[in-house]
């Protein structure tokens, strides 16, 4: 889900119900340089929340939301894609670019036979391993 609004209990409950049914819900953390827990659906229980990483600097993007509600970071600055208007290359930035990257990895693991919950846990574990190997910055 590449969308965001101030914290909304109705939206959060809808996301929680999907998660309870075994559907992994991957959401953008938001682009306000604020605590993601203040927004929806990034504050929804069980959502897999993805912030934006600036690969050029190997840091969180200056605009990304952050905090305890964020589960992972993925590329989110100048990510090359295809324009919907003429199929020419374009570059996009934002957590709306980051969250589909994580969703694709979760979908890959589901395609290999994992349940949504197991696939999401696998991605979380991979991120933890990578971060532990990088050490403190």
GROMACS .gro file of N, CA, C and O in nm:
model
  548
    1UNK      N    1   0.084  -0.117   0.000
    1UNK     CA    2   0.000   0.000   0.000
    1UNK      C    3   0.089   0.124   0.000
    1UNK      O    4   0.158   0.149   0.096
    2UNK      N    5   0.084   0.196  -0.107
    2UNK     CA    6   0.163   0.318  -0.119
    2UNK      C    7   0.071   0.437  -0.097
    2UNK      O    8   0.038   0.511  -0.190
    3UNK      N    9   0.027   0.451   0.026
    3UNK     CA   10  -0.062   0.561   0.062
    3UNK      C   11  -0.042   0.592   0.208
    3UNK      O   12   0.018   0.515   0.283
    4UNK      N   13  -0.093   0.708   0.249
    4UNK     CA   14  -0.082   0.744   0.389
    4UNK      C   15  -0.178   0.854   0.425
    4UNK      O   16  -0.215   0.937   0.341
    5UNK      N   17  -0.219   0.855   0.551
    5UNK     CA   18  -0.311   0.954   0.604
    5UNK      C   19  -0.280   0.968   0.753
    5UNK      O   20  -0.218   0.878   0.811
    6UNK      N   21  -0.322   1.076   0.816
    6UNK     CA   22  -0.308   1.079   0.962
    6UNK      C   23  -0.372   0.954   1.022
    6UNK      O   24  -0.464   0.895   0.964
    7UNK      N   25  -0.325   0.913   1.137
    7UNK     CA   26  -0.368   0.788   1.199
    7UNK      C   27  -0.521   0.775   1.193
    7UNK      O   28  -0.594   0.866   1.232
    8UNK      N   29  -0.564   0.658   1.144
    8UNK     CA   30  -0.706   0.634   1.120
    8UNK      C   31  -0.738   0.493   1.167
    8UNK      O   32  -0.690   0.396   1.108
    9UNK      N   33  -0.818   0.482   1.272
    9UNK     CA   34  -0.848   0.351   1.330
    9UNK      C   35  -0.924   0.260   1.235
    9UNK      O   36  -0.906   0.138   1.239
   10UNK      N   37  -1.009   0.315   1.151
   10UNK     CA   38  -1.086   0.231   1.058
   10UNK      C   39  -0.991   0.167   0.956
   10UNK      O   40  -0.999   0.046   0.931
   11UNK      N   41  -0.902   0.246   0.899
   11UNK     CA   42  -0.805   0.192   0.803
   11UNK      C   43  -0.714   0.090   0.871
   11UNK      O   44  -0.687  -0.018   0.817
   12UNK      N   45  -0.669   0.121   0.992
   12UNK     CA   46  -0.583   0.027   1.064
   12UNK      C   47  -0.654  -0.104   1.094
   12UNK      O   48  -0.594  -0.211   1.083
   13UNK      N   49  -0.782  -0.099   1.130
   13UNK     CA   50  -0.856  -0.223   1.155
   13UNK      C   51  -0.871  -0.306   1.027
   13UNK      O   52  -0.863  -0.429   1.032
   14UNK      N   53  -0.892  -0.240   0.915
   14UNK     CA   54  -0.903  -0.312   0.787
   14UNK      C   55  -0.773  -0.384   0.755
   14UNK      O   56  -0.774  -0.501   0.714
   15UNK      N   57  -0.661  -0.317   0.775
   15UNK     CA   58  -0.530  -0.380   0.752
   15UNK      C   59  -0.512  -0.496   0.848
   15UNK      O   60  -0.470  -0.605   0.808
   16UNK      N   61  -0.546  -0.477   0.974
   16UNK     CA   62  -0.532  -0.583   1.074
   16UNK      C   63  -0.616  -0.705   1.038
   16UNK      O   64  -0.572  -0.819   1.054
   17UNK      N   65  -0.735  -0.684   0.986
   17UNK     CA   66  -0.820  -0.796   0.946
   17UNK      C   67  -0.757  -0.874   0.831
   17UNK      O   68  -0.764  -0.998   0.829
   18UNK      N   69  -0.696  -0.805   0.736
   18UNK     CA   70  -0.625  -0.875   0.628
   18UNK      C   71  -0.511  -0.959   0.684
   18UNK      O   72  -0.494  -1.075   0.647
   19UNK      N   73  -0.433  -0.900   0.773
   19UNK     CA   74  -0.320  -0.972   0.833
   19UNK      C   75  -0.372  -1.094   0.909
   19UNK      O   76  -0.315  -1.203   0.900
   20UNK      N   77  -0.481  -1.077   0.982
   20UNK     CA   78  -0.540  -1.189   1.058
   20UNK      C   79  -0.586  -1.302   0.966
   20UNK      O   80  -0.589  -1.418   1.007
   21UNK      N   81  -0.620  -1.270   0.841
   21UNK     CA   82  -0.661  -1.371   0.743
   21UNK      C   83  -0.542  -1.435   0.673
   21UNK      O   84  -0.559  -1.519   0.585
   22UNK      N   85  -0.420  -1.391   0.708
   22UNK     CA   86  -0.300  -1.450   0.649
   22UNK      C   87  -0.249  -1.376   0.526
   22UNK      O   88  -0.159  -1.426   0.459
   23UNK      N   89  -0.304  -1.259   0.498
   23UNK     CA   90  -0.259  -1.180   0.384
   23UNK      C   91  -0.151  -1.084   0.431
   23UNK      O   92  -0.175  -1.000   0.518
   24UNK      N   93  -0.030  -1.094   0.375
   24UNK     CA   94   0.072  -0.997   0.415
   24UNK      C   95   0.038  -0.860   0.358
   24UNK      O   96   0.001  -0.848   0.241
   25UNK      N   97   0.046  -0.759   0.442
   25UNK     CA   98   0.017  -0.622   0.399
   25UNK      C   99   0.145  -0.540   0.415
   25UNK      O  100   0.191  -0.519   0.526
   26UNK      N  101   0.200  -0.499   0.303
   26UNK     CA  102   0.323  -0.420   0.301
   26UNK      C  103   0.285  -0.276   0.272
   26UNK      O  104   0.214  -0.249   0.175
   27UNK      N  105   0.330  -0.184   0.357
   27UNK     CA  106   0.288  -0.045   0.344
   27UNK      C  107   0.408   0.050   0.344
   27UNK      O  108   0.513   0.020   0.402
   28UNK      N  109   0.390   0.162   0.280
   28UNK     CA  110   0.490   0.268   0.279
   28UNK      C  111   0.492   0.337   0.414
   28UNK      O  112   0.387   0.363   0.474
   29UNK      N  113   0.612   0.369   0.462
   29UNK     CA  114   0.625   0.436   0.592
   29UNK      C  115   0.578   0.581   0.586
   29UNK      O  116   0.532   0.636   0.685
   30UNK      N  117   0.591   0.643   0.469
   30UNK     CA  118   0.554   0.784   0.453
   30UNK      C  119   0.677   0.870   0.432
   30UNK      O  120   0.790   0.830   0.458
   31UNK      N  121   0.653   0.990   0.382
   31UNK     CA  122   0.762   1.078   0.339
   31UNK      C  123   0.763   1.212   0.412
   31UNK      O  124   0.790   1.315   0.353
   32UNK      N  125   0.735   1.211   0.542
   32UNK     CA  126   0.724   1.335   0.619
   32UNK      C  127   0.839   1.358   0.716
   32UNK      O  128   0.831   1.450   0.796
   33UNK      N  129   0.940   1.273   0.715
   33UNK     CA  130   1.047   1.278   0.814
   33UNK      C  131   0.988   1.287   0.955
   33UNK      O  132   1.023   1.372   1.035
   34UNK      N  133   0.890   1.198   0.980
   34UNK     CA  134   0.817   1.195   1.107
   34UNK      C  135   0.806   1.051   1.156
   34UNK      O  136   0.838   0.957   1.084
   35UNK      N  137   0.755   1.035   1.275
   35UNK     CA  138   0.731   0.903   1.330
   35UNK      C  139   0.617   0.836   1.253
   35UNK      O  140   0.505   0.887   1.250
   36UNK      N  141   0.646   0.722   1.191
   36UNK     CA  142   0.547   0.650   1.111
   36UNK      C  143   0.428   0.606   1.193
   36UNK      O  144   0.319   0.584   1.138
   37UNK      N  145   0.442   0.595   1.323
   37UNK     CA  146   0.331   0.552   1.409
   37UNK      C  147   0.221   0.658   1.417
   37UNK      O  148   0.112   0.629   1.466
   38UNK      N  149   0.245   0.777   1.367
   38UNK     CA  150   0.144   0.883   1.367
   38UNK      C  151   0.052   0.876   1.245
   38UNK      O  152  -0.039   0.956   1.232
   39UNK      N  153   0.078   0.781   1.155
   39UNK     CA  154   0.006   0.775   1.028
   39UNK      C  155  -0.056   0.637   1.008
   39UNK      O  156  -0.020   0.541   1.074
   40UNK      N  157  -0.147   0.630   0.914
   40UNK     CA  158  -0.207   0.503   0.873
   40UNK      C  159  -0.185   0.485   0.723
   40UNK      O  160  -0.184   0.584   0.649
   41UNK      N  161  -0.162   0.366   0.677
   41UNK     CA  162  -0.169   0.240   0.750
   41UNK      C  163  -0.039   0.200   0.818
   41UNK      O  164  -0.029   0.089   0.869
   42UNK      N  165   0.061   0.289   0.822
   42UNK     CA  166   0.190   0.249   0.879
   42UNK      C  167   0.184   0.223   1.029
   42UNK      O  168   0.275   0.161   1.083
   43UNK      N  169   0.077   0.264   1.096
   43UNK     CA  170   0.062   0.234   1.239
   43UNK      C  171  -0.024   0.111   1.263
   43UNK      O  172  -0.048   0.074   1.379
   44UNK      N  173  -0.069   0.046   1.157
   44UNK     CA  174  -0.157  -0.071   1.173
   44UNK      C  175  -0.080  -0.189   1.228
   44UNK      O  176   0.030  -0.221   1.183
   45UNK      N  177  -0.141  -0.257   1.325
   45UNK     CA  178  -0.081  -0.377   1.385
   45UNK      C  179  -0.066  -0.484   1.278
   45UNK      O  180  -0.160  -0.516   1.207
   46UNK      N  181   0.054  -0.537   1.264
   46UNK     CA  182   0.078  -0.647   1.171
   46UNK      C  183   0.121  -0.605   1.032
   46UNK      O  184   0.166  -0.689   0.954
   47UNK      N  185   0.106  -0.478   0.998
   47UNK     CA  186   0.152  -0.432   0.867
   47UNK      C  187   0.305  -0.438   0.862
   47UNK      O  188   0.372  -0.416   0.963
   48UNK      N  189   0.359  -0.470   0.746
   48UNK     CA  190   0.504  -0.469   0.726
   48UNK      C  191   0.537  -0.333   0.665
   48UNK      O  192   0.507  -0.306   0.550
   49UNK      N  193   0.596  -0.245   0.745
   49UNK     CA  194   0.615  -0.105   0.710
   49UNK      C  195   0.757  -0.083   0.659
   49UNK      O  196   0.855  -0.121   0.724
   50UNK      N  197   0.767  -0.017   0.542
   50UNK     CA  198   0.895  -0.001   0.475
   50UNK      C  199   0.928   0.147   0.454
   50UNK      O  200   0.850   0.222   0.395
   51UNK      N  201   1.045   0.186   0.505
   51UNK     CA  202   1.097   0.321   0.484
   51UNK      C  203   1.190   0.323   0.365
   51UNK      O  204   1.222   0.220   0.305
   52UNK      N  205   1.237   0.443   0.331
   52UNK     CA  206   1.321   0.461   0.213
   52UNK      C  207   1.469   0.472   0.251
   52UNK      O  208   1.506   0.546   0.342
   53UNK      N  209   1.550   0.400   0.177
   53UNK     CA  210   1.695   0.401   0.193
   53UNK      C  211   1.755   0.479   0.077
   53UNK      O  212   1.713   0.465  -0.038
   54UNK      N  213   1.854   0.562   0.107
   54UNK     CA  214   1.929   0.631   0.002
   54UNK      C  215   2.055   0.549  -0.024
   54UNK      O  216   2.150   0.554   0.053
   55UNK      N  217   2.053   0.471  -0.130
   55UNK     CA  218   2.164   0.381  -0.162
   55UNK      C  219   2.295   0.455  -0.188
   55UNK      O  220   2.403   0.402  -0.165
   56UNK      N  221   2.286   0.577  -0.238
   56UNK     CA  222   2.408   0.653  -0.269
   56UNK      C  223   2.486   0.686  -0.143
   56UNK      O  224   2.608   0.692  -0.144
   57UNK      N  225   2.414   0.710  -0.033
   57UNK     CA  226   2.477   0.749   0.093
   57UNK      C  227   2.475   0.638   0.198
   57UNK      O  228   2.531   0.654   0.305
   58UNK      N  229   2.407   0.526   0.166
   58UNK     CA  230   2.393   0.414   0.259
   58UNK      C  231   2.333   0.460   0.392
   58UNK      O  232   2.378   0.422   0.499
   59UNK      N  233   2.229   0.543   0.382
   59UNK     CA  234   2.158   0.593   0.499
   59UNK      C  235   2.009   0.598   0.468
   59UNK      O  236   1.967   0.584   0.353
   60UNK      N  237   1.931   0.623   0.571
   60UNK     CA  238   1.788   0.647   0.549
   60UNK      C  239   1.773   0.774   0.468
   60UNK      O  240   1.850   0.870   0.484
   61UNK      N  241   1.676   0.776   0.377
   61UNK     CA  242   1.650   0.897   0.298
   61UNK      C  243   1.608   1.010   0.391
   61UNK      O  244   1.544   0.987   0.495
   62UNK      N  245   1.642   1.132   0.354
   62UNK     CA  246   1.613   1.247   0.440
   62UNK      C  247   1.464   1.267   0.464
   62UNK      O  248   1.425   1.321   0.567
   63UNK      N  249   1.379   1.221   0.375
   63UNK     CA  250   1.235   1.243   0.384
   63UNK      C  251   1.159   1.129   0.451
   63UNK      O  252   1.044   1.143   0.489
   64UNK      N  253   1.223   1.011   0.466
   64UNK     CA  254   1.148   0.892   0.509
   64UNK      C  255   1.097   0.905   0.652
   64UNK      O  256   1.162   0.965   0.738
   65UNK      N  257   0.978   0.847   0.675
   65UNK     CA  258   0.931   0.835   0.811
   65UNK      C  259   1.010   0.725   0.880
   65UNK      O  260   1.069   0.639   0.815
   66UNK      N  261   1.011   0.727   1.011
   66UNK     CA  262   1.098   0.641   1.091
   66UNK      C  263   1.023   0.600   1.218
   66UNK      O  264   0.910   0.637   1.237
   67UNK      N  265   1.091   0.527   1.304
   67UNK     CA  266   1.035   0.492   1.435
   67UNK      C  267   1.006   0.345   1.450
   67UNK      O  268   1.032   0.264   1.362
   68UNK      N  269   0.949   0.311   1.565
   68UNK     CA  270   0.927   0.171   1.601
   68UNK      C  271   0.827   0.100   1.511
   68UNK      O  272   0.826  -0.023   1.506
   69UNK      N  273   0.746   0.173   1.438
   69UNK     CA  274   0.650   0.109   1.346
   69UNK      C  275   0.715   0.065   1.215
   69UNK      O  276   0.654  -0.010   1.139
   70UNK      N  277   0.837   0.112   1.187
   70UNK     CA  278   0.904   0.077   1.061
   70UNK      C  279   0.978  -0.055   1.080
   70UNK      O  280   1.057  -0.072   1.171
   71UNK      N  281   0.948  -0.149   0.989
   71UNK     CA  282   1.008  -0.283   0.996
   71UNK      C  283   1.132  -0.298   0.910
   71UNK      O  284   1.216  -0.384   0.938
   72UNK      N  285   1.142  -0.221   0.804
   72UNK     CA  286   1.252  -0.240   0.709
   72UNK      C  287   1.272  -0.114   0.626
   72UNK      O  288   1.185  -0.026   0.622
   73UNK      N  289   1.385  -0.110   0.559
   73UNK     CA  290   1.415  -0.003   0.464
   73UNK      C  291   1.453  -0.069   0.332
   73UNK      O  292   1.517  -0.174   0.330
   74UNK      N  293   1.413  -0.006   0.222
   74UNK     CA  294   1.450  -0.053   0.088
   74UNK      C  295   1.483   0.070   0.004
   74UNK      O  296   1.450   0.184   0.041
   75UNK      N  297   1.546   0.047  -0.108
   75UNK     CA  298   1.583   0.158  -0.197
   75UNK      C  299   1.464   0.249  -0.219
   75UNK      O  300   1.353   0.203  -0.246
   76UNK      N  301   1.489   0.380  -0.208
   76UNK     CA  302   1.379   0.474  -0.222
   76UNK      C  303   1.419   0.609  -0.277
   76UNK      O  304   1.340   0.703  -0.275
   77UNK      N  305   1.543   0.622  -0.325
   77UNK     CA  306   1.588   0.749  -0.383
   77UNK      C  307   1.638   0.723  -0.524
   77UNK      O  308   1.726   0.639  -0.546
   78UNK      N  309   1.580   0.792  -0.620
   78UNK     CA  310   1.618   0.781  -0.761
   78UNK      C  311   1.617   0.636  -0.810
   78UNK      O  312   1.711   0.589  -0.874
   79UNK      N  313   1.507   0.568  -0.781
   79UNK     CA  314   1.491   0.429  -0.825
   79UNK      C  315   1.440   0.431  -0.969
   79UNK      O  316   1.336   0.493  -0.999
   80UNK      N  317   1.512   0.366  -1.058
   80UNK     CA  318   1.475   0.367  -1.199
   80UNK      C  319   1.354   0.279  -1.224
   80UNK      O  320   1.344   0.167  -1.174
   81UNK      N  321   1.262   0.332  -1.302
   81UNK     CA  322   1.139   0.262  -1.336
   81UNK      C  323   1.103   0.298  -1.480
   81UNK      O  324   1.185   0.352  -1.554
   82UNK      N  325   0.979   0.268  -1.517
   82UNK     CA  326   0.929   0.298  -1.651
   82UNK      C  327   0.812   0.394  -1.637
   82UNK      O  328   0.723   0.374  -1.554
   83UNK      N  329   0.808   0.497  -1.720
   83UNK     CA  330   0.698   0.592  -1.719
   83UNK      C  331   0.570   0.524  -1.766
   83UNK      O  332   0.572   0.443  -1.860
   84UNK      N  333   0.459   0.558  -1.703
   84UNK     CA  334   0.331   0.501  -1.746
   84UNK      C  335   0.282   0.568  -1.874
   84UNK      O  336   0.189   0.519  -1.938
   85UNK      N  337   0.343   0.677  -1.913
   85UNK     CA  338   0.296   0.751  -2.030
   85UNK      C  339   0.361   0.707  -2.160
   85UNK      O  340   0.296   0.703  -2.264
   86UNK      N  341   0.491   0.675  -2.157
   86UNK     CA  342   0.557   0.644  -2.284
   86UNK      C  343   0.663   0.534  -2.272
   86UNK      O  344   0.743   0.518  -2.362
   87UNK      N  345   0.663   0.460  -2.164
   87UNK     CA  346   0.756   0.349  -2.142
   87UNK      C  347   0.903   0.390  -2.144
   87UNK      O  348   0.990   0.307  -2.162
   88UNK      N  349   0.931   0.517  -2.124
   88UNK     CA  350   1.070   0.559  -2.116
   88UNK      C  351   1.117   0.552  -1.970
   88UNK      O  352   1.035   0.561  -1.878
   89UNK      N  353   1.247   0.538  -1.949
   89UNK     CA  354   1.298   0.530  -1.812
   89UNK      C  355   1.274   0.660  -1.735
   89UNK      O  356   1.288   0.770  -1.791
   90UNK      N  357   1.237   0.647  -1.610
   90UNK     CA  358   1.221   0.760  -1.519
   90UNK      C  359   1.276   0.718  -1.383
   90UNK      O  360   1.293   0.599  -1.357
   91UNK      N  361   1.301   0.815  -1.297
   91UNK     CA  362   1.349   0.786  -1.162
   91UNK      C  363   1.249   0.843  -1.063
   91UNK      O  364   1.205   0.957  -1.075
   92UNK      N  365   1.215   0.761  -0.964
   92UNK     CA  366   1.120   0.799  -0.861
   92UNK      C  367   1.187   0.790  -0.724
   92UNK      O  368   1.275   0.707  -0.702
   93UNK      N  369   1.140   0.873  -0.631
   93UNK     CA  370   1.184   0.866  -0.493
   93UNK      C  371   1.063   0.863  -0.402
   93UNK      O  372   0.959   0.921  -0.433
   94UNK      N  373   1.076   0.795  -0.288
   94UNK     CA  374   0.970   0.791  -0.189
   94UNK      C  375   0.950   0.652  -0.133
   94UNK      O  376   0.997   0.553  -0.190
   95UNK      N  377   0.880   0.645  -0.022
   95UNK     CA  378   0.852   0.515   0.036
   95UNK      C  379   0.750   0.438  -0.047
   95UNK      O  380   0.737   0.317  -0.032
   96UNK      N  381   0.680   0.507  -0.136
   96UNK     CA  382   0.591   0.438  -0.230
   96UNK      C  383   0.669   0.359  -0.333
   96UNK      O  384   0.613   0.275  -0.402
   97UNK      N  385   0.798   0.385  -0.344
   97UNK     CA  386   0.887   0.306  -0.429
   97UNK      C  387   0.949   0.193  -0.345
   97UNK      O  388   0.968   0.082  -0.394
   98UNK      N  389   0.976   0.222  -0.220
   98UNK     CA  390   1.040   0.124  -0.132
   98UNK      C  391   0.950   0.006  -0.097
   98UNK      O  392   0.994  -0.109  -0.098
   99UNK      N  393   0.826   0.035  -0.064
   99UNK     CA  394   0.737  -0.073  -0.019
   99UNK      C  395   0.711  -0.179  -0.125
   99UNK      O  396   0.707  -0.298  -0.092
  100UNK      N  397   0.698  -0.145  -0.254
  100UNK     CA  398   0.680  -0.251  -0.353
  100UNK      C  399   0.803  -0.342  -0.368
  100UNK      O  400   0.789  -0.458  -0.405
  101UNK      N  401   0.920  -0.290  -0.337
  101UNK     CA  402   1.040  -0.374  -0.343
  101UNK      C  403   1.029  -0.483  -0.237
  101UNK      O  404   1.052  -0.602  -0.265
  102UNK      N  405   0.992  -0.445  -0.115
  102UNK     CA  406   0.975  -0.545  -0.009
  102UNK      C  407   0.857  -0.637  -0.039
  102UNK      O  408   0.866  -0.759  -0.016
  103UNK      N  409   0.750  -0.583  -0.094
  103UNK     CA  410   0.634  -0.666  -0.129
  103UNK      C  411   0.673  -0.770  -0.233
  103UNK      O  412   0.628  -0.886  -0.227
  104UNK      N  413   0.757  -0.731  -0.327
  104UNK     CA  414   0.802  -0.827  -0.429
  104UNK      C  415   0.883  -0.940  -0.369
  104UNK      O  416   0.868  -1.056  -0.411
  105UNK      N  417   0.968  -0.910  -0.271
  105UNK     CA  418   1.047  -1.015  -0.207
  105UNK      C  419   0.957  -1.110  -0.128
  105UNK      O  420   0.973  -1.232  -0.132
  106UNK      N  421   0.859  -1.054  -0.058
  106UNK     CA  422   0.763  -1.138   0.014
  106UNK      C  423   0.686  -1.224  -0.084
  106UNK      O  424   0.666  -1.345  -0.061
  107UNK      N  425   0.642  -1.166  -0.195
  107UNK     CA  426   0.569  -1.243  -0.296
  107UNK      C  427   0.656  -1.354  -0.355
  107UNK      O  428   0.607  -1.465  -0.382
  108UNK      N  429   0.784  -1.327  -0.373
  108UNK     CA  430   0.876  -1.430  -0.423
  108UNK      C  431   0.877  -1.550  -0.329
  108UNK      O  432   0.864  -1.664  -0.374
  109UNK      N  433   0.892  -1.524  -0.200
  109UNK     CA  434   0.895  -1.634  -0.103
  109UNK      C  435   0.761  -1.707  -0.098
  109UNK      O  436   0.756  -1.829  -0.081
  110UNK      N  437   0.652  -1.634  -0.114
  110UNK     CA  438   0.522  -1.700  -0.118
  110UNK      C  439   0.512  -1.788  -0.242
  110UNK      O  440   0.455  -1.897  -0.236
  111UNK      N  441   0.568  -1.742  -0.353
  111UNK     CA  442   0.570  -1.822  -0.474
  111UNK      C  443   0.652  -1.948  -0.460
  111UNK      O  444   0.631  -2.047  -0.531
  112UNK      N  445   0.746  -1.947  -0.367
  112UNK     CA  446   0.828  -2.065  -0.340
  112UNK      C  447   0.762  -2.157  -0.238
  112UNK      O  448   0.820  -2.257  -0.198
  113UNK      N  449   0.642  -2.120  -0.192
  113UNK     CA  450   0.566  -2.208  -0.104
  113UNK      C  451   0.543  -2.158   0.038
  113UNK      O  452   0.471  -2.222   0.114
  114UNK      N  453   0.605  -2.047   0.076
  114UNK     CA  454   0.584  -1.995   0.211
  114UNK      C  455   0.443  -1.935   0.224
  114UNK      O  456   0.389  -1.881   0.128
  115UNK      N  457   0.388  -1.942   0.344
  115UNK     CA  458   0.266  -1.868   0.372
  115UNK      C  459   0.302  -1.720   0.379
  115UNK      O  460   0.420  -1.684   0.387
  116UNK      N  461   0.202  -1.633   0.378
  116UNK     CA  462   0.229  -1.490   0.389
  116UNK      C  463   0.304  -1.455   0.516
  116UNK      O  464   0.398  -1.377   0.514
  117UNK      N  465   0.264  -1.518   0.626
  117UNK     CA  466   0.329  -1.490   0.754
  117UNK      C  467   0.475  -1.536   0.754
  117UNK      O  468   0.564  -1.463   0.797
  118UNK      N  469   0.499  -1.655   0.702
  118UNK     CA  470   0.636  -1.708   0.698
  118UNK      C  471   0.722  -1.625   0.604
  118UNK      O  472   0.838  -1.593   0.635
  119UNK      N  473   0.668  -1.587   0.490
  119UNK     CA  474   0.744  -1.506   0.394
  119UNK      C  475   0.783  -1.372   0.456
  119UNK      O  476   0.897  -1.326   0.442
  120UNK      N  477   0.690  -1.310   0.527
  120UNK     CA  478   0.717  -1.181   0.592
  120UNK      C  479   0.823  -1.199   0.701
  120UNK      O  480   0.915  -1.118   0.713
  121UNK      N  481   0.812  -1.307   0.779
  121UNK     CA  482   0.912  -1.334   0.883
  121UNK      C  483   1.049  -1.359   0.820
  121UNK      O  484   1.152  -1.317   0.875
  122UNK      N  485   1.051  -1.426   0.707
  122UNK     CA  486   1.178  -1.453   0.639
  122UNK      C  487   1.246  -1.323   0.595
  122UNK      O  488   1.366  -1.306   0.613
  123UNK      N  489   1.168  -1.231   0.540
  123UNK     CA  490   1.223  -1.102   0.498
  123UNK      C  491   1.275  -1.026   0.620
  123UNK      O  492   1.384  -0.969   0.617
  124UNK      N  493   1.198  -1.027   0.729
  124UNK     CA  494   1.244  -0.960   0.852
  124UNK      C  495   1.375  -1.020   0.902
  124UNK      O  496   1.466  -0.947   0.942
  125UNK      N  497   1.385  -1.152   0.898
  125UNK     CA  498   1.507  -1.218   0.945
  125UNK      C  499   1.625  -1.184   0.855
  125UNK      O  500   1.736  -1.157   0.905
  126UNK      N  501   1.604  -1.183   0.724
  126UNK     CA  502   1.713  -1.146   0.632
  126UNK      C  503   1.763  -1.004   0.660
  126UNK      O  504   1.883  -0.979   0.660
  127UNK      N  505   1.671  -0.914   0.686
  127UNK     CA  506   1.709  -0.776   0.716
  127UNK      C  507   1.790  -0.771   0.844
  127UNK      O  508   1.892  -0.702   0.852
  128UNK      N  509   1.748  -0.845   0.946
  128UNK     CA  510   1.821  -0.849   1.073
  128UNK      C  511   1.963  -0.901   1.054
  128UNK      O  512   2.059  -0.848   1.111
  129UNK      N  513   1.977  -1.006   0.974
  129UNK     CA  514   2.110  -1.063   0.948
  129UNK      C  515   2.198  -0.961   0.878
  129UNK      O  516   2.314  -0.940   0.915
  130UNK      N  517   2.143  -0.895   0.777
  130UNK     CA  518   2.222  -0.796   0.702
  130UNK      C  519   2.264  -0.682   0.794
  130UNK      O  520   2.380  -0.641   0.794
  131UNK      N  521   2.171  -0.631   0.875
  131UNK     CA  522   2.204  -0.521   0.963
  131UNK      C  523   2.307  -0.562   1.068
  131UNK      O  524   2.394  -0.482   1.103
  132UNK      N  525   2.298  -0.684   1.119
  132UNK     CA  526   2.396  -0.729   1.219
  132UNK      C  527   2.536  -0.739   1.160
  132UNK      O  528   2.635  -0.715   1.228
  133UNK      N  529   2.544  -0.773   1.034
  133UNK     CA  530   2.675  -0.783   0.968
  133UNK      C  531   2.734  -0.646   0.936
  133UNK      O  532   2.854  -0.631   0.927
  134UNK      N  533   2.646  -0.547   0.917
  134UNK     CA  534   2.693  -0.412   0.887
  134UNK      C  535   2.750  -0.347   1.012
  134UNK      O  536   2.841  -0.266   1.004
  135UNK      N  537   2.692  -0.380   1.127
  135UNK     CA  538   2.740  -0.322   1.252
  135UNK      C  539   2.691  -0.181   1.268
  135UNK      O  540   2.625  -0.124   1.180
  136UNK      N  541   2.725  -0.116   1.380
  136UNK     CA  542   2.679   0.021   1.404
  136UNK      C  543   2.750   0.119   1.310
  136UNK      O  544   2.867   0.102   1.277
  137UNK      N  545   2.675   0.221   1.269
  137UNK     CA  546   2.733   0.325   1.181
  137UNK      C  547   2.768   0.446   1.258
  137UNK      O  548   2.711   0.490   1.346
   0.00000   0.00000   0.00000
